[in-house]
Amino acid sequence: MSFVPVNPRPMLQELVDKDIVVRLKWGETEYKGRLVSIDSYMNIQLRDTEEYIDQKMTGTLGQVLIRCNNVLWIRAANQGEGGDVKMEG
């Protein structure tokens, strides 16, 4: 598997009004929802949001704002449910 660097701003603009998954830096917390908007600091606004902890849905939250410094990674929801990938070197 090869790594291709991606400029995050255009990638995130393409995901507006699509379902995404956001993984937080803290623990095994992920949010899945529809990307409403993203600002110049890359703060993220989601709607119809579901919270997952340890890959188990813990509840529906609705409208959510995630501050940029809490985000570990973002992906389109339809990219697969593989989760984290083991890095080998």
PDB file of C-alpha atoms in Angstrom:
ATOM      1  CA  MET A   1       0.000   0.000   0.000  1.00  0.00           C
ATOM      2  CA  SER A   2       1.367   3.438  -0.882  1.00  0.00           C
ATOM      3  CA  PHE A   3       0.669   6.748   0.784  1.00  0.00           C
ATOM      4  CA  VAL A   4      -0.455   9.693  -1.339  1.00  0.00           C
ATOM      5  CA  PRO A   5      -0.429  13.078   0.429  1.00  0.00           C
ATOM      6  CA  VAL A   6      -3.627  15.074  -0.013  1.00  0.00           C
ATOM      7  CA  ASN A   7      -4.178  18.793   0.510  1.00  0.00           C
ATOM      8  CA  PRO A   8      -6.911  18.707   3.175  1.00  0.00           C
ATOM      9  CA  ARG A   9      -8.830  21.864   2.309  1.00  0.00           C
ATOM     10  CA  PRO A  10      -9.977  20.931  -1.240  1.00  0.00           C
ATOM     11  CA  MET A  11     -10.614  17.351  -0.112  1.00  0.00           C
ATOM     12  CA  LEU A  12     -12.856  18.538   2.720  1.00  0.00           C
ATOM     13  CA  GLN A  13     -14.701  21.008   0.464  1.00  0.00           C
ATOM     14  CA  GLU A  14     -15.540  18.083  -1.841  1.00  0.00           C
ATOM     15  CA  LEU A  15     -17.058  16.240   1.145  1.00  0.00           C
ATOM     16  CA  VAL A  16     -19.529  19.028   2.068  1.00  0.00           C
ATOM     17  CA  ASP A  17     -23.091  17.636   2.062  1.00  0.00           C
ATOM     18  CA  LYS A  18     -21.760  14.050   2.126  1.00  0.00           C
ATOM     19  CA  ASP A  19     -21.508  11.552   4.972  1.00  0.00           C
ATOM     20  CA  ILE A  20     -18.120  11.458   6.698  1.00  0.00           C
ATOM     21  CA  VAL A  21     -16.449   9.776   9.667  1.00  0.00           C
ATOM     22  CA  VAL A  22     -14.344  11.865  12.058  1.00  0.00           C
ATOM     23  CA  ARG A  23     -11.966  10.114  14.476  1.00  0.00           C
ATOM     24  CA  LEU A  24     -10.960  12.025  17.589  1.00  0.00           C
ATOM     25  CA  LYS A  25      -7.484  11.960  19.102  1.00  0.00           C
ATOM     26  CA  TRP A  26      -8.852  10.846  22.448  1.00  0.00           C
ATOM     27  CA  GLY A  27      -9.726   7.171  22.903  1.00  0.00           C
ATOM     28  CA  GLU A  28     -11.657   5.236  20.292  1.00  0.00           C
ATOM     29  CA  THR A  29     -14.298   7.920  19.625  1.00  0.00           C
ATOM     30  CA  GLU A  30     -15.694   8.479  16.129  1.00  0.00           C
ATOM     31  CA  TYR A  31     -18.533  10.604  14.798  1.00  0.00           C
ATOM     32  CA  LYS A  32     -20.424   9.759  11.623  1.00  0.00           C
ATOM     33  CA  GLY A  33     -22.644  12.390  10.057  1.00  0.00           C
ATOM     34  CA  ARG A  34     -23.372  14.700   7.143  1.00  0.00           C
ATOM     35  CA  LEU A  35     -20.732  17.426   6.713  1.00  0.00           C
ATOM     36  CA  VAL A  36     -22.549  20.771   6.809  1.00  0.00           C
ATOM     37  CA  SER A  37     -19.586  23.136   6.769  1.00  0.00           C
ATOM     38  CA  ILE A  38     -15.918  23.583   7.504  1.00  0.00           C
ATOM     39  CA  ASP A  39     -14.175  26.863   8.312  1.00  0.00           C
ATOM     40  CA  SER A  40     -10.675  28.210   7.649  1.00  0.00           C
ATOM     41  CA  TYR A  41      -9.411  26.612  10.890  1.00  0.00           C
ATOM     42  CA  MET A  42     -10.928  23.263   9.806  1.00  0.00           C
ATOM     43  CA  ASN A  43     -13.549  23.212  12.562  1.00  0.00           C
ATOM     44  CA  ILE A  44     -16.220  20.748  11.434  1.00  0.00           C
ATOM     45  CA  GLN A  45     -20.012  21.051  11.600  1.00  0.00           C
ATOM     46  CA  LEU A  46     -21.994  17.809  11.213  1.00  0.00           C
ATOM     47  CA  ARG A  47     -25.716  17.036  11.190  1.00  0.00           C
ATOM     48  CA  ASP A  48     -27.547  13.744  11.744  1.00  0.00           C
ATOM     49  CA  THR A  49     -24.517  12.714  13.793  1.00  0.00           C
ATOM     50  CA  GLU A  50     -24.022   9.320  15.425  1.00  0.00           C
ATOM     51  CA  GLU A  51     -21.391   8.719  18.107  1.00  0.00           C
ATOM     52  CA  TYR A  52     -19.334   5.514  18.107  1.00  0.00           C
ATOM     53  CA  ILE A  53     -17.056   4.453  20.952  1.00  0.00           C
ATOM     54  CA  ASP A  54     -14.985   1.297  20.465  1.00  0.00           C
ATOM     55  CA  GLN A  55     -16.875   0.775  17.161  1.00  0.00           C
ATOM     56  CA  LYS A  56     -20.242   0.552  18.967  1.00  0.00           C
ATOM     57  CA  MET A  57     -22.928   3.171  18.401  1.00  0.00           C
ATOM     58  CA  THR A  58     -23.627   4.952  21.682  1.00  0.00           C
ATOM     59  CA  GLY A  59     -26.296   7.348  20.473  1.00  0.00           C
ATOM     60  CA  THR A  60     -27.613   9.891  18.003  1.00  0.00           C
ATOM     61  CA  LEU A  61     -26.519  13.471  18.635  1.00  0.00           C
ATOM     62  CA  GLY A  62     -27.978  15.503  15.769  1.00  0.00           C
ATOM     63  CA  GLN A  63     -26.079  18.784  15.161  1.00  0.00           C
ATOM     64  CA  VAL A  64     -22.413  18.704  16.285  1.00  0.00           C
ATOM     65  CA  LEU A  65     -19.455  21.099  16.085  1.00  0.00           C
ATOM     66  CA  ILE A  66     -16.012  19.497  16.380  1.00  0.00           C
ATOM     67  CA  ARG A  67     -13.077  21.749  17.127  1.00  0.00           C
ATOM     68  CA  CYS A  68     -10.161  21.242  14.749  1.00  0.00           C
ATOM     69  CA  ASN A  69      -7.519  20.373  17.355  1.00  0.00           C
ATOM     70  CA  ASN A  70      -9.496  17.285  18.471  1.00  0.00           C
ATOM     71  CA  VAL A  71      -9.471  15.584  15.049  1.00  0.00           C
ATOM     72  CA  LEU A  72      -7.128  12.678  14.312  1.00  0.00           C
ATOM     73  CA  TRP A  73      -8.462  11.865  10.825  1.00  0.00           C
ATOM     74  CA  ILE A  74     -11.443  12.368   8.499  1.00  0.00           C
ATOM     75  CA  ARG A  75     -12.690  10.102   5.729  1.00  0.00           C
ATOM     76  CA  ALA A  76     -15.744   9.712   3.536  1.00  0.00           C
ATOM     77  CA  ALA A  77     -18.217   7.327   5.179  1.00  0.00           C
ATOM     78  CA  ASN A  78     -18.355   5.133   2.063  1.00  0.00           C
ATOM     79  CA  GLN A  79     -14.565   4.526   2.010  1.00  0.00           C
ATOM     80  CA  GLY A  80     -14.971   1.327   3.959  1.00  0.00           C
ATOM     81  CA  GLU A  81     -15.128   0.396   7.587  1.00  0.00           C
ATOM     82  CA  GLY A  82     -11.546  -0.823   7.911  1.00  0.00           C
ATOM     83  CA  GLY A  83     -10.645   1.595  10.700  1.00  0.00           C
ATOM     84  CA  ASP A  84      -6.998   2.189  11.491  1.00  0.00           C
ATOM     85  CA  VAL A  85      -4.373   0.575   9.282  1.00  0.00           C
ATOM     86  CA  LYS A  86      -1.291  -1.121  10.713  1.00  0.00           C
ATOM     87  CA  MET A  87       1.872   0.681   9.663  1.00  0.00           C
ATOM     88  CA  GLU A  88       4.847  -1.488   8.811  1.00  0.00           C
ATOM     89  CA  GLY A  89       8.324  -0.201   8.196  1.00  0.00           C
TER      90      GLY A  89
END
